[in-house]
Coordinates of C-alpha atoms in Angstrom, one line a residue:
Chain A
M972 CA 26.4 -20.1 38.7
N973 CA 29.5 -18.1 38.2
W974 CA 31.2 -16.1 35.5
A975 CA 33.9 -18.6 34.7
S976 CA 31.6 -21.4 33.8
S977 CA 28.3 -19.9 32.7
A978 CA 29.0 -16.4 31.6
N979 CA 26.4 -16.6 28.8
E980 CA 23.8 -18.1 31.0
L981 CA 24.3 -15.1 33.3
R982 CA 24.2 -12.7 30.4
Q983 CA 20.8 -14.1 29.5
R984 CA 19.5 -12.9 32.8
I985 CA 20.9 -9.4 33.0
G986 CA 20.1 -6.3 31.2
I987 CA 22.7 -3.5 30.8
Q988 CA 22.4 0.1 29.8
L989 CA 25.8 1.8 29.4
Q990 CA 26.0 5.5 29.4
E991 CA 28.6 5.7 26.6
T992 CA 27.1 3.3 24.1
Q993 CA 26.2 4.9 20.8
F994 CA 23.9 2.7 18.7
P995 CA 24.4 2.8 14.9
E996 CA 22.8 6.0 13.8
K997 CA 21.4 4.6 10.6
L998 CA 19.4 1.9 12.1
T999 CA 15.8 2.6 13.3
V1000 CA 14.7 2.2 16.8
E1001 CA 12.8 -0.9 16.0
E1002 CA 15.7 -2.5 14.1
T1003 CA 18.0 -1.8 17.0
I1004 CA 15.7 -3.4 19.6
R1005 CA 15.0 -6.3 17.3
L1006 CA 18.7 -7.0 17.0
F1007 CA 19.0 -7.1 20.8
R1008 CA 15.9 -9.2 21.2
S1009 CA 17.5 -11.8 18.9
F1010 CA 20.3 -12.4 21.5
Y1011 CA 18.0 -13.6 24.2
R1012 CA 16.3 -16.9 24.4
R1013 CA 13.3 -15.5 26.1
G1014 CA 12.1 -11.9 26.7
I1015 CA 9.4 -9.4 25.9
S1016 CA 8.3 -8.6 22.4
V1017 CA 9.9 -5.7 20.5
A1018 CA 6.6 -3.8 20.5
E1019 CA 6.3 -4.3 24.3
S1020 CA 9.8 -3.0 24.9
I1021 CA 9.1 0.0 22.6
Q1022 CA 6.0 0.7 24.6
T1023 CA 7.7 0.4 28.0
A1024 CA 10.3 2.9 26.9
Q1025 CA 7.6 5.2 25.4
L1026 CA 9.2 5.3 22.0
E1027 CA 6.1 4.4 20.0
E1028 CA 6.3 7.6 18.0
K1029 CA 9.9 7.1 17.2
R1030 CA 9.6 3.4 16.3
H1031 CA 10.6 3.9 12.6
S1032 CA 13.0 6.8 13.2
R1033 CA 16.7 6.5 12.8
V1034 CA 18.7 6.5 16.0
G1035 CA 20.7 9.5 14.7
T1036 CA 17.5 11.7 14.8
L1037 CA 16.7 10.9 18.5
S1038 CA 17.1 13.4 21.3
G1039 CA 19.4 12.6 24.3
G1040 CA 16.5 11.4 26.4
Q1041 CA 15.1 9.2 23.6
K1042 CA 18.5 7.7 23.1
Q1043 CA 18.7 6.8 26.8
R1044 CA 15.2 5.3 26.6
L1045 CA 16.3 3.3 23.6
A1046 CA 19.3 2.0 25.6
M1047 CA 16.8 1.2 28.3
A1048 CA 14.6 -0.7 25.9
C1049 CA 17.6 -2.7 24.7
A1050 CA 18.4 -3.6 28.3
L1051 CA 14.8 -4.6 29.0
V1052 CA 14.1 -6.7 25.9
G1053 CA 15.6 -9.8 27.4
D1054 CA 13.2 -9.5 30.4
P1055 CA 16.2 -9.4 32.8
E1056 CA 16.1 -10.3 36.4
L1057 CA 18.9 -7.9 37.1
L1058 CA 19.2 -4.5 35.4
F1059 CA 22.3 -2.3 35.4
L1060 CA 21.7 1.3 34.6
D1061 CA 24.8 3.4 34.3
E1062 CA 24.1 7.1 34.9
P1063 CA 20.8 6.9 32.9
T1064 CA 19.9 10.6 33.3
T1065 CA 23.3 12.2 32.7
G1066 CA 23.0 15.1 30.3
L1067 CA 19.2 15.0 30.1
D1068 CA 16.9 18.0 30.7
P1069 CA 14.7 18.0 33.8
Q1070 CA 11.7 16.8 31.9
A1071 CA 13.4 13.9 30.2
R1072 CA 15.0 13.1 33.5
R1073 CA 11.6 12.8 35.3
H1074 CA 10.4 10.7 32.4
L1075 CA 13.2 8.2 32.9
W1076 CA 12.6 8.2 36.7
D1077 CA 9.0 7.2 36.1
L1078 CA 10.3 4.4 33.9
V1079 CA 12.7 3.2 36.5
D1080 CA 9.9 3.4 39.1
Q1081 CA 7.7 1.2 37.0
L1082 CA 10.4 -1.4 36.5
K1083 CA 11.0 -1.4 40.3
Q1084 CA 7.3 -1.9 40.9
A1085 CA 7.4 -4.9 38.6
G1086 CA 9.8 -6.5 41.0
R1087 CA 13.1 -6.3 39.1
T1088 CA 16.4 -5.7 40.8
I1089 CA 18.0 -2.6 39.5
I1090 CA 21.6 -1.4 40.1
L1091 CA 21.8 2.2 39.2
T1092 CA 24.9 4.4 39.3
T1093 CA 24.5 8.2 39.4
H1094 CA 26.1 11.4 40.4
Y1095 CA 22.8 13.0 41.2
M1096 CA 22.0 12.5 44.9
D1097 CA 18.4 13.6 44.5
E1098 CA 18.1 10.8 41.9
A1099 CA 19.5 8.2 44.3
D1100 CA 17.2 9.5 47.0
R1101 CA 14.2 9.3 44.8
L1102 CA 14.8 5.9 43.2
C1103 CA 16.9 3.8 45.4
D1104 CA 16.0 1.5 48.3
R1105 CA 19.6 1.1 49.2
V1106 CA 22.4 3.4 48.4
A1107 CA 26.1 2.7 48.4
I1108 CA 28.4 5.7 48.3
M1109 CA 31.7 5.0 46.5
D1110 CA 34.8 7.0 46.7
H1111 CA 37.9 6.0 44.7
G1112 CA 36.4 2.7 43.9
R1113 CA 35.6 1.7 47.5
I1114 CA 32.2 1.6 49.2
I1115 CA 32.4 4.1 52.1
A1116 CA 28.7 4.0 53.2
L1117 CA 25.8 1.6 52.6
G1118 CA 22.2 1.8 53.7
T1119 CA 18.8 3.2 52.9
P1120 CA 18.7 6.9 52.1
Q1121 CA 17.1 7.5 55.5
Q1122 CA 19.8 5.6 57.3
L1123 CA 22.5 7.4 55.5
I1124 CA 21.0 10.8 56.2
A1125 CA 20.5 9.8 59.9
S1126 CA 24.2 8.8 60.0
I1127 CA 25.3 12.4 59.8
G1128 CA 23.6 13.0 63.2
G1129 CA 21.0 15.6 62.4
D1130 CA 18.0 16.0 60.1
H1131 CA 18.7 19.6 59.2
I1132 CA 21.5 21.6 57.7
V1133 CA 22.0 25.3 58.8
E1134 CA 24.1 27.3 56.5
F1135 CA 25.3 30.8 57.2
A1136 CA 27.9 33.4 56.3
I1137 CA 29.2 36.0 58.7
T1138 CA 31.2 39.2 58.9
S1139 CA 32.8 40.2 62.1
Q1140 CA 31.8 43.7 63.2
Q1141 CA 35.2 44.6 64.4
S1142 CA 37.6 43.5 61.6
G1143 CA 35.2 42.6 58.9
E1144 CA 36.8 39.2 58.8
D1145 CA 35.2 35.8 59.0
E1146 CA 36.3 34.6 62.4
V1147 CA 34.1 32.0 64.1
D1148 CA 35.2 29.9 67.0
A1149 CA 34.1 26.5 65.8
K1150 CA 34.3 25.0 69.3
L1151 CA 31.7 27.4 70.5
L1152 CA 29.4 26.5 67.7
V1153 CA 29.7 22.8 68.2
A1154 CA 29.1 23.3 72.0
I1155 CA 25.6 24.6 71.3
P1156 CA 23.1 21.9 72.3
G1157 CA 21.5 20.3 69.2
V1158 CA 24.5 21.1 66.9
Q1159 CA 26.0 17.8 65.7
G1160 CA 28.8 19.0 63.4
H1161 CA 30.4 22.0 61.8
R1162 CA 32.2 22.4 58.5
V1163 CA 33.1 25.2 56.1
D1164 CA 32.1 24.8 52.5
G1165 CA 32.7 27.5 49.9
G1166 CA 32.8 30.3 52.5
L1167 CA 29.6 29.1 54.1
H1168 CA 29.5 27.6 57.6
Q1169 CA 27.4 24.4 57.7
L1170 CA 26.0 23.0 60.9
T1171 CA 24.4 19.7 61.1
V1172 CA 21.4 20.3 63.4
R1173 CA 18.8 18.4 65.3
D1174 CA 15.6 20.0 66.6
L1175 CA 15.7 23.0 64.4
H1176 CA 13.2 25.0 66.3
T1177 CA 15.1 25.1 69.6
T1178 CA 18.6 25.0 68.2
V1179 CA 18.4 28.0 65.8
P1180 CA 17.6 30.6 68.5
R1181 CA 20.7 29.3 70.4
I1182 CA 22.9 29.7 67.3
F1183 CA 21.7 33.3 66.9
A1184 CA 22.4 33.9 70.5
S1185 CA 25.9 32.4 70.3
L1186 CA 26.8 34.4 67.2
A1187 CA 25.6 37.6 68.7
A1188 CA 27.6 36.9 71.9
Q1189 CA 30.7 36.6 69.7
G1190 CA 29.9 39.9 68.1
L1191 CA 29.4 38.4 64.7
H1192 CA 27.1 39.8 62.0
L1193 CA 25.1 37.3 59.9
S1194 CA 25.1 38.1 56.2
D1195 CA 23.3 35.0 55.0
F1196 CA 21.3 32.4 56.8
R1197 CA 19.3 29.4 55.6
T1198 CA 18.3 25.9 56.5
H1199 CA 17.3 22.8 54.6
S1200 CA 16.6 19.2 55.5
A1201 CA 19.6 17.0 55.3
T1202 CA 20.0 15.2 52.0
L1203 CA 22.1 12.5 50.5
E1204 CA 24.2 15.2 49.1
D1205 CA 25.1 16.4 52.6
V1206 CA 26.0 12.8 53.4
F1207 CA 28.2 12.5 50.3
V1208 CA 30.0 15.7 50.9
G1209 CA 30.3 15.0 54.6
L1210 CA 31.8 11.6 53.9
T1211 CA 34.1 12.4 51.1
G1212 CA 35.0 15.8 52.4
R1213 CA 34.9 17.3 49.0
N1214 CA 32.3 18.6 46.6
L1215 CA 30.8 16.4 44.0
R1216 CA 33.4 15.5 41.5
D1217 CA 33.3 14.0 38.0
E1218 CA 34.5 10.6 38.9
Chain B
M1262 CA 7.1 -13.1 13.7
S1263 CA 9.1 -15.6 11.8
R1264 CA 11.9 -17.8 13.1
L1265 CA 14.5 -15.7 11.3
E1266 CA 13.3 -12.8 13.4
Y1267 CA 14.8 -14.5 16.4
S1268 CA 18.0 -15.7 14.8
S1269 CA 20.8 -13.5 16.0
L1270 CA 23.0 -14.4 13.1
F1271 CA 20.3 -13.3 10.6
Q1272 CA 19.7 -10.1 12.5
L1273 CA 23.4 -9.3 12.7
T1274 CA 23.8 -9.9 9.0
M1275 CA 20.7 -7.8 8.2
V1276 CA 22.1 -5.0 10.3
R1277 CA 25.4 -5.0 8.5
F1278 CA 23.6 -5.1 5.1
R1279 CA 21.2 -2.2 6.1
L1280 CA 24.0 -0.1 7.5
F1281 CA 25.9 -0.6 4.2
L1282 CA 23.0 0.3 2.0
R1283 CA 22.2 3.4 4.1
E1284 CA 25.7 4.8 3.5
P1285 CA 25.7 6.6 0.2
E1286 CA 29.5 7.1 0.2
A1287 CA 30.0 3.3 0.5
I1288 CA 27.7 2.7 -2.4
F1289 CA 29.6 5.1 -4.5
W1290 CA 33.1 3.7 -3.7
I1291 CA 32.1 0.1 -4.1
F1292 CA 29.6 0.1 -7.0
I1293 CA 30.1 3.3 -9.0
F1294 CA 33.8 4.1 -8.6
P1295 CA 35.1 0.9 -10.3
I1296 CA 32.8 1.3 -13.2
L1297 CA 33.9 5.0 -13.6
L1298 CA 37.5 3.8 -13.4
A1299 CA 36.9 1.2 -16.1
I1300 CA 35.1 3.8 -18.3
G1301 CA 38.1 6.2 -17.8
L1302 CA 40.7 3.6 -18.6
G1303 CA 38.6 2.2 -21.4
I1304 CA 38.5 5.6 -23.1
A1305 CA 42.2 6.4 -22.4
F1306 CA 43.5 3.1 -23.7
R1307 CA 40.9 2.4 -26.4
N1308 CA 42.3 0.8 -29.5
R1309 CA 42.9 3.6 -31.9
P1310 CA 43.9 3.3 -35.5
A1311 CA 47.7 2.8 -35.5
E1312 CA 49.1 5.9 -34.0
V1313 CA 50.7 8.6 -36.3
L1314 CA 54.1 9.5 -34.9
D1315 CA 55.4 13.1 -35.0
V1316 CA 58.9 13.4 -36.5
A1317 CA 60.9 16.2 -38.1
A1318 CA 63.7 16.6 -40.6
T1319 CA 66.2 19.4 -41.4
T1320 CA 65.5 19.6 -45.1
T1321 CA 62.3 19.7 -47.1
Q1322 CA 63.5 16.9 -49.3
L1323 CA 63.9 14.6 -46.3
T1324 CA 60.5 15.8 -44.9
Q1325 CA 58.8 14.8 -48.1
A1326 CA 60.5 11.4 -48.0
L1327 CA 59.3 10.9 -44.4
A1328 CA 55.8 12.0 -45.2
T1329 CA 55.3 9.2 -47.7
D1330 CA 54.9 6.8 -44.8
P1331 CA 51.3 7.0 -43.4
G1332 CA 52.5 6.2 -39.9
L1333 CA 54.6 9.4 -39.8
R1334 CA 53.7 13.1 -39.6
A1335 CA 56.7 15.1 -40.7
K1336 CA 57.7 18.8 -40.6
T1337 CA 60.8 20.7 -41.4
I1338 CA 62.8 22.6 -38.7
D1339 CA 66.4 23.5 -38.1
Q1340 CA 68.6 21.3 -35.9
A1341 CA 68.5 23.5 -32.8
Q1342 CA 64.8 23.8 -32.8
G1343 CA 64.5 20.0 -33.5
T1344 CA 66.7 19.2 -30.5
R1345 CA 64.5 21.4 -28.3
E1346 CA 61.3 19.6 -29.6
L1347 CA 62.9 16.2 -29.0
A1348 CA 63.5 17.3 -25.4
T1349 CA 59.9 18.3 -24.9
G1350 CA 58.5 15.3 -26.6
D1351 CA 56.8 17.2 -29.4
I1352 CA 58.6 15.1 -31.9
L1353 CA 60.0 11.6 -31.5
L1354 CA 62.7 11.7 -34.0
L1355 CA 64.8 14.2 -35.9
A1356 CA 66.3 13.3 -39.2
I1357 CA 69.4 15.4 -39.9
K1358 CA 70.7 15.7 -43.4
Q1359 CA 74.5 14.9 -43.6
P1360 CA 76.8 15.2 -46.6
D1361 CA 77.0 11.4 -46.9
G1362 CA 73.5 10.4 -45.7
V1363 CA 71.2 10.9 -42.7
T1364 CA 71.6 10.9 -38.9
Y1365 CA 68.5 9.9 -36.8
K1366 CA 68.4 11.6 -33.4
Y1367 CA 65.9 9.8 -31.0
D1368 CA 65.6 8.2 -27.6
D1369 CA 66.1 4.5 -28.1
S1370 CA 64.6 3.7 -24.7
N1371 CA 61.2 4.9 -25.9
P1372 CA 59.4 2.3 -27.9
D1373 CA 57.5 4.9 -30.0
A1374 CA 60.8 6.5 -30.9
R1375 CA 62.2 3.2 -32.0
T1376 CA 59.2 2.6 -34.2
A1377 CA 59.6 6.1 -35.7
R1378 CA 63.2 5.2 -36.4
L1379 CA 62.2 2.1 -38.3
L1380 CA 59.5 3.8 -40.3
A1381 CA 61.6 6.8 -41.0
D1382 CA 64.5 4.8 -42.2
R1383 CA 62.3 2.7 -44.4
A1384 CA 60.7 5.8 -46.0
V1385 CA 64.1 7.4 -46.5
Q1386 CA 65.6 4.3 -48.1
A1387 CA 62.5 3.8 -50.3
A1388 CA 62.7 7.5 -51.5
A1389 CA 66.4 6.8 -52.3
G1390 CA 65.3 4.0 -54.5
A1391 CA 65.8 0.9 -52.3
H1392 CA 63.6 -2.1 -52.8
A1393 CA 62.7 -4.8 -50.3
A1394 CA 64.5 -8.0 -50.8
V1395 CA 61.6 -10.1 -49.6
C1396 CA 58.0 -9.4 -50.6
A1397 CA 55.8 -9.0 -47.4
E1398 CA 52.1 -8.7 -46.7
N1399 CA 50.4 -7.5 -43.6
Q1400 CA 47.4 -9.1 -41.8
L1401 CA 46.1 -6.9 -39.0
L1402 CA 44.7 -8.2 -35.7
H1403 CA 42.4 -6.2 -33.4
E1404 CA 41.3 -9.1 -31.3
T1405 CA 39.3 -8.8 -28.0
G1406 CA 41.1 -10.3 -25.1
A1407 CA 44.4 -8.8 -25.9
R1408 CA 43.5 -5.1 -25.4
Y1409 CA 44.5 -3.1 -22.4
I1410 CA 40.9 -2.9 -21.1
D1411 CA 40.8 -6.7 -21.1
F1412 CA 43.9 -6.7 -19.0
V1413 CA 42.8 -4.0 -16.6
V1414 CA 39.3 -5.3 -15.8
P1415 CA 40.4 -8.3 -13.8
G1416 CA 42.9 -6.0 -12.1
L1417 CA 40.2 -3.5 -11.2
L1418 CA 38.0 -6.4 -10.0
G1419 CA 40.7 -7.6 -7.7
M1420 CA 41.4 -4.1 -6.4
N1421 CA 37.7 -3.5 -5.7
L1422 CA 37.3 -6.8 -3.9
M1423 CA 40.3 -5.8 -1.7
G1424 CA 39.0 -2.3 -1.0
S1425 CA 35.4 -3.3 -0.2
A1426 CA 36.4 -6.1 2.1
I1427 CA 39.1 -4.2 4.0
W1428 CA 37.2 -0.9 4.3
G1429 CA 33.9 -2.6 4.9
L1430 CA 35.1 -4.7 7.8
G1431 CA 37.8 -2.4 9.2
F1432 CA 35.8 0.8 9.5
S1433 CA 32.7 -0.9 10.8
I1434 CA 34.4 -2.8 13.5
V1435 CA 36.6 0.1 14.7
E1436 CA 33.6 2.4 14.7
A1437 CA 31.6 0.0 16.8
R1438 CA 34.6 -0.3 19.2
Q1439 CA 35.0 3.5 19.4
K1440 CA 31.4 4.1 20.0
K1441 CA 31.4 1.4 22.7
L1442 CA 28.9 -0.6 20.8
L1443 CA 31.1 -3.7 20.9
K1444 CA 31.3 -3.3 24.7
R1445 CA 27.5 -3.2 24.9
L1446 CA 27.2 -6.2 22.5
V1447 CA 29.5 -8.5 24.5
A1448 CA 27.6 -7.6 27.7
S1449 CA 24.6 -9.3 26.0
P1450 CA 24.5 -13.0 25.4
M1451 CA 25.3 -12.5 21.7
P1452 CA 27.6 -15.3 20.5
R1453 CA 30.8 -13.5 19.5
W1454 CA 31.6 -15.7 16.6
Q1455 CA 28.3 -14.6 15.1
Y1456 CA 29.2 -11.0 15.2
L1457 CA 32.3 -11.6 13.0
T1458 CA 30.5 -14.2 10.8
A1459 CA 27.8 -11.7 10.1
F1460 CA 30.4 -9.4 8.5
L1461 CA 31.5 -12.2 6.2
L1462 CA 27.9 -13.2 5.3
S1463 CA 26.9 -9.6 4.5
R1464 CA 30.1 -9.2 2.5
L1465 CA 29.2 -12.2 0.4
L1466 CA 25.8 -10.8 -0.2
M1467 CA 27.2 -7.5 -1.4
L1468 CA 29.8 -9.3 -3.3
V1469 CA 27.2 -10.8 -5.6
I1470 CA 25.8 -7.4 -6.5
E1471 CA 29.2 -5.7 -6.7
V1472 CA 30.9 -8.3 -8.9
V1473 CA 27.9 -8.9 -11.2
A1474 CA 27.3 -5.2 -11.7
F1475 CA 31.0 -4.6 -12.6
L1476 CA 31.5 -7.6 -14.8
A1477 CA 28.2 -7.1 -16.6
F1478 CA 29.3 -3.5 -17.3
A1479 CA 32.7 -4.6 -18.6
R1480 CA 31.1 -7.2 -20.8
L1481 CA 28.4 -4.9 -22.3
A1482 CA 30.5 -1.8 -22.6
F1483 CA 33.8 -3.2 -23.7
G1484 CA 33.1 -6.8 -24.6
V1485 CA 35.6 -8.1 -22.1
P1486 CA 35.9 -11.9 -22.6
F1487 CA 35.1 -14.6 -20.1
R1488 CA 37.1 -17.5 -21.3
G1489 CA 37.1 -19.6 -18.1
S1490 CA 34.2 -21.1 -16.2
V1491 CA 31.9 -18.5 -14.7
W1492 CA 31.3 -20.6 -11.7
Q1493 CA 35.0 -20.9 -11.1
L1494 CA 35.2 -17.1 -11.5
G1495 CA 32.5 -16.8 -8.8
F1496 CA 34.5 -19.1 -6.6
L1497 CA 37.6 -17.0 -7.1
C1498 CA 35.7 -13.8 -6.2
V1499 CA 34.4 -15.4 -3.0
L1500 CA 37.8 -16.7 -2.0
T1501 CA 39.4 -13.3 -2.7
S1502 CA 36.8 -11.5 -0.8
L1503 CA 37.1 -13.8 2.2
S1504 CA 40.9 -13.5 2.2
F1505 CA 40.7 -9.7 2.3
S1506 CA 38.0 -9.8 4.9
A1507 CA 40.3 -11.8 7.1
L1508 CA 42.9 -9.2 6.5
G1509 CA 40.5 -6.4 7.3
L1510 CA 39.5 -8.2 10.5
L1511 CA 43.2 -8.4 11.5
I1512 CA 43.7 -4.7 10.8
A1513 CA 40.6 -3.9 12.9
S1514 CA 41.3 -6.4 15.7
R1515 CA 43.2 -4.0 17.9
A1516 CA 42.8 -0.4 16.6
R1517 CA 40.8 1.9 18.9
T1518 CA 40.4 4.9 16.7
M1519 CA 39.3 5.4 13.1
E1520 CA 42.5 7.3 12.4
A1521 CA 44.7 4.4 13.5
A1522 CA 42.6 2.0 11.5
S1523 CA 42.7 4.1 8.3
G1524 CA 46.4 4.5 8.7
L1525 CA 46.9 0.7 9.0
M1526 CA 44.6 0.1 6.0
N1527 CA 46.5 2.4 3.8
L1528 CA 49.8 0.8 5.0
V1529 CA 48.4 -2.6 4.0
M1530 CA 46.8 -1.6 0.7
L1531 CA 49.1 0.9 -0.8
P1532 CA 52.0 -1.6 -1.5
M1533 CA 49.4 -3.8 -3.2
W1534 CA 47.9 -1.0 -5.3
I1535 CA 51.4 -0.4 -6.7
L1536 CA 53.0 -3.8 -6.8
S1537 CA 50.2 -6.2 -7.5
G1538 CA 49.7 -5.5 -11.2
V1539 CA 46.4 -3.8 -11.2
F1540 CA 47.3 -1.5 -14.1
F1541 CA 50.4 -3.1 -15.5
S1542 CA 51.9 -6.5 -15.2
A1543 CA 53.5 -7.3 -11.9
S1544 CA 56.3 -9.1 -13.7
R1545 CA 57.7 -5.7 -14.6
F1546 CA 59.2 -5.3 -11.1
P1547 CA 62.8 -6.4 -10.7
A1548 CA 63.5 -10.1 -10.1
V1549 CA 64.8 -9.4 -6.6
I1550 CA 61.4 -8.3 -5.3
Q1551 CA 59.4 -10.8 -7.3
P1552 CA 59.0 -13.3 -4.4
V1553 CA 57.5 -10.5 -2.3
V1554 CA 55.2 -9.3 -5.1
R1555 CA 54.1 -12.9 -5.8
A1556 CA 53.3 -13.5 -2.1
L1557 CA 50.9 -10.5 -1.9
P1558 CA 47.2 -11.5 -1.8
L1559 CA 46.2 -9.0 -4.4
T1560 CA 48.8 -10.3 -6.9
A1561 CA 47.6 -13.8 -6.3
A1562 CA 44.0 -12.7 -6.7
I1563 CA 44.6 -10.8 -9.9
D1564 CA 46.7 -13.5 -11.4
A1565 CA 43.9 -16.0 -10.8
L1566 CA 41.2 -13.7 -12.1
R1567 CA 43.3 -13.0 -15.3
G1568 CA 44.0 -16.6 -15.7
N1569 CA 40.3 -17.4 -15.5
M1570 CA 39.0 -14.6 -17.6
L1571 CA 41.6 -14.0 -20.2
Q1572 CA 43.3 -17.4 -20.6
G1573 CA 40.4 -19.7 -19.6
M1574 CA 42.5 -21.5 -17.0
S1575 CA 40.7 -23.9 -14.7
L1576 CA 41.1 -23.9 -10.9
G1577 CA 43.5 -26.9 -11.3
Q1578 CA 45.9 -24.6 -13.2
L1579 CA 45.7 -21.9 -10.6
V1580 CA 47.0 -23.9 -7.6
M1581 CA 49.7 -21.4 -6.8
P1582 CA 47.6 -18.3 -6.5
L1583 CA 44.8 -20.3 -4.8
G1584 CA 47.2 -21.6 -2.2
I1585 CA 48.5 -18.0 -1.5
L1586 CA 45.0 -16.7 -1.1
T1587 CA 44.0 -19.5 1.2
A1588 CA 47.0 -18.9 3.4
W1589 CA 46.0 -15.2 3.5
L1590 CA 42.5 -16.3 4.6
V1591 CA 43.6 -18.8 7.3
F1592 CA 46.4 -17.0 9.1
P1593 CA 45.0 -13.5 9.5
F1594 CA 41.7 -15.0 10.6
A1595 CA 43.2 -17.2 13.2
I1596 CA 45.4 -14.4 14.5
S1597 CA 42.7 -11.9 14.7
L1598 CA 40.4 -14.2 16.6
R1599 CA 43.1 -14.5 19.2
I1600 CA 44.0 -10.9 19.5
F1601 CA 40.5 -9.3 18.9
R1602 CA 39.8 -6.5 21.4
W1603 CA 36.1 -6.5 22.3
R1604 CA 36.2 -3.4 24.5

């Protein structure tokens, strides 16, 4: 099956939630979903879709009165009502408060458990980590990394990130010899991000004392020091060399 | 759940209908406004007893002579004052006493002034002792069907059909495009032709309410005549509405913003409001632009509606306007289907 010859057949089997879609404000939730249901030959009932999206209370409310999270769940319900095999979710949690976001995550989890294939785009790396089995990182329209979240995190060489800021005791300036830092056993990489030095580190418990020793030997004074487990965000920033951007 | 529940064409049409009914402004412009306009025009142009014309004369003797005619209201003023009042339109005619007779000062391009001139001269001649050579009697007509309100109701109906079709389709489509709803809809297996057909179907549904309400009002309040077949009148309304819907579709087929769409709509409708003979006969425009005026869909629609309602013409006698309307249905529809922007 391909798009040239059987576009509508394919459309019957996919569900799409677009971030920018604004449904007519003066229709009710139920009317909107019923409209979308009528486009599909087979699918779940309107009531079932409302239930899945947890919009029962808002069933007869106009779309214009819904909150951001409820609107996203309505978009989700419209995407689900044709019982799609493949579901596209375009930044489903953008602009939602943390609670509404978790709500939507639970919904995506449920759909995943039910065996559907979901393609989800997001700018939130924690979201990708939490929801996705495979993650592709795209930069300027090209896939620059692809794998499970664990594989991607492993690809940066260490499980932990050490971040620190320093002031030199002599001049008060930030002068670190990066070569010396990278030479420390267990340190996999070094970069500077927003005035903070970031080291990618393996075996935190043995490497950290060596970092302290090295900095002390260079006569540098630590003004800030923290560590965290490497995340997809570190992968993204490491790969694109920039902070998260809008596009 | 019924079978209709699963018919996408039915659902799309119902959505259009619901959205319309939930828009109070739309209800006002389509149902209430034309009726208000008809009331206003009906009052402004109601048939009054033959109007009394204001005139003046420079001597009391002349004034008395003029006042003998019931159609004139005369006063005495001097010539300078009279000239000023002529200029401001307070009087239509000034009769100036001359040593050898009378001079009438008036604007001969103003029909009322010409009437005043005839009445004034008759009164002055009669006062001087002249007698009519032929004995004449008057028989007065105040027939329905020849009044201004009778003329303007088909015009308003045509204008309303144009406005509701073009606004109704244009704004809804452009809004759906702007809000990315079109993009979402074409990503679903919705048949695209059904989306556009739903607009036409809901339009026809509303047309019934809109036309019946307006014409019933015109009939009951003003006794506007329906001399032609009512079924043929219905057909004319449907054809007119479909033609303007096609035009609305064409206007909306590319526009991305409401501002662009409303600019285009005004560009399309304004010439027709002026040229198509809603409020006065389109034949008053110079012969040079008559072919253009005649080719406009609103002119054709109003001609056909007037032909049916006022002259009782059958469809067979209205071939020309029907042909023009059909052309306005077919070509814009075909073009807009080709160039329609779904994203």
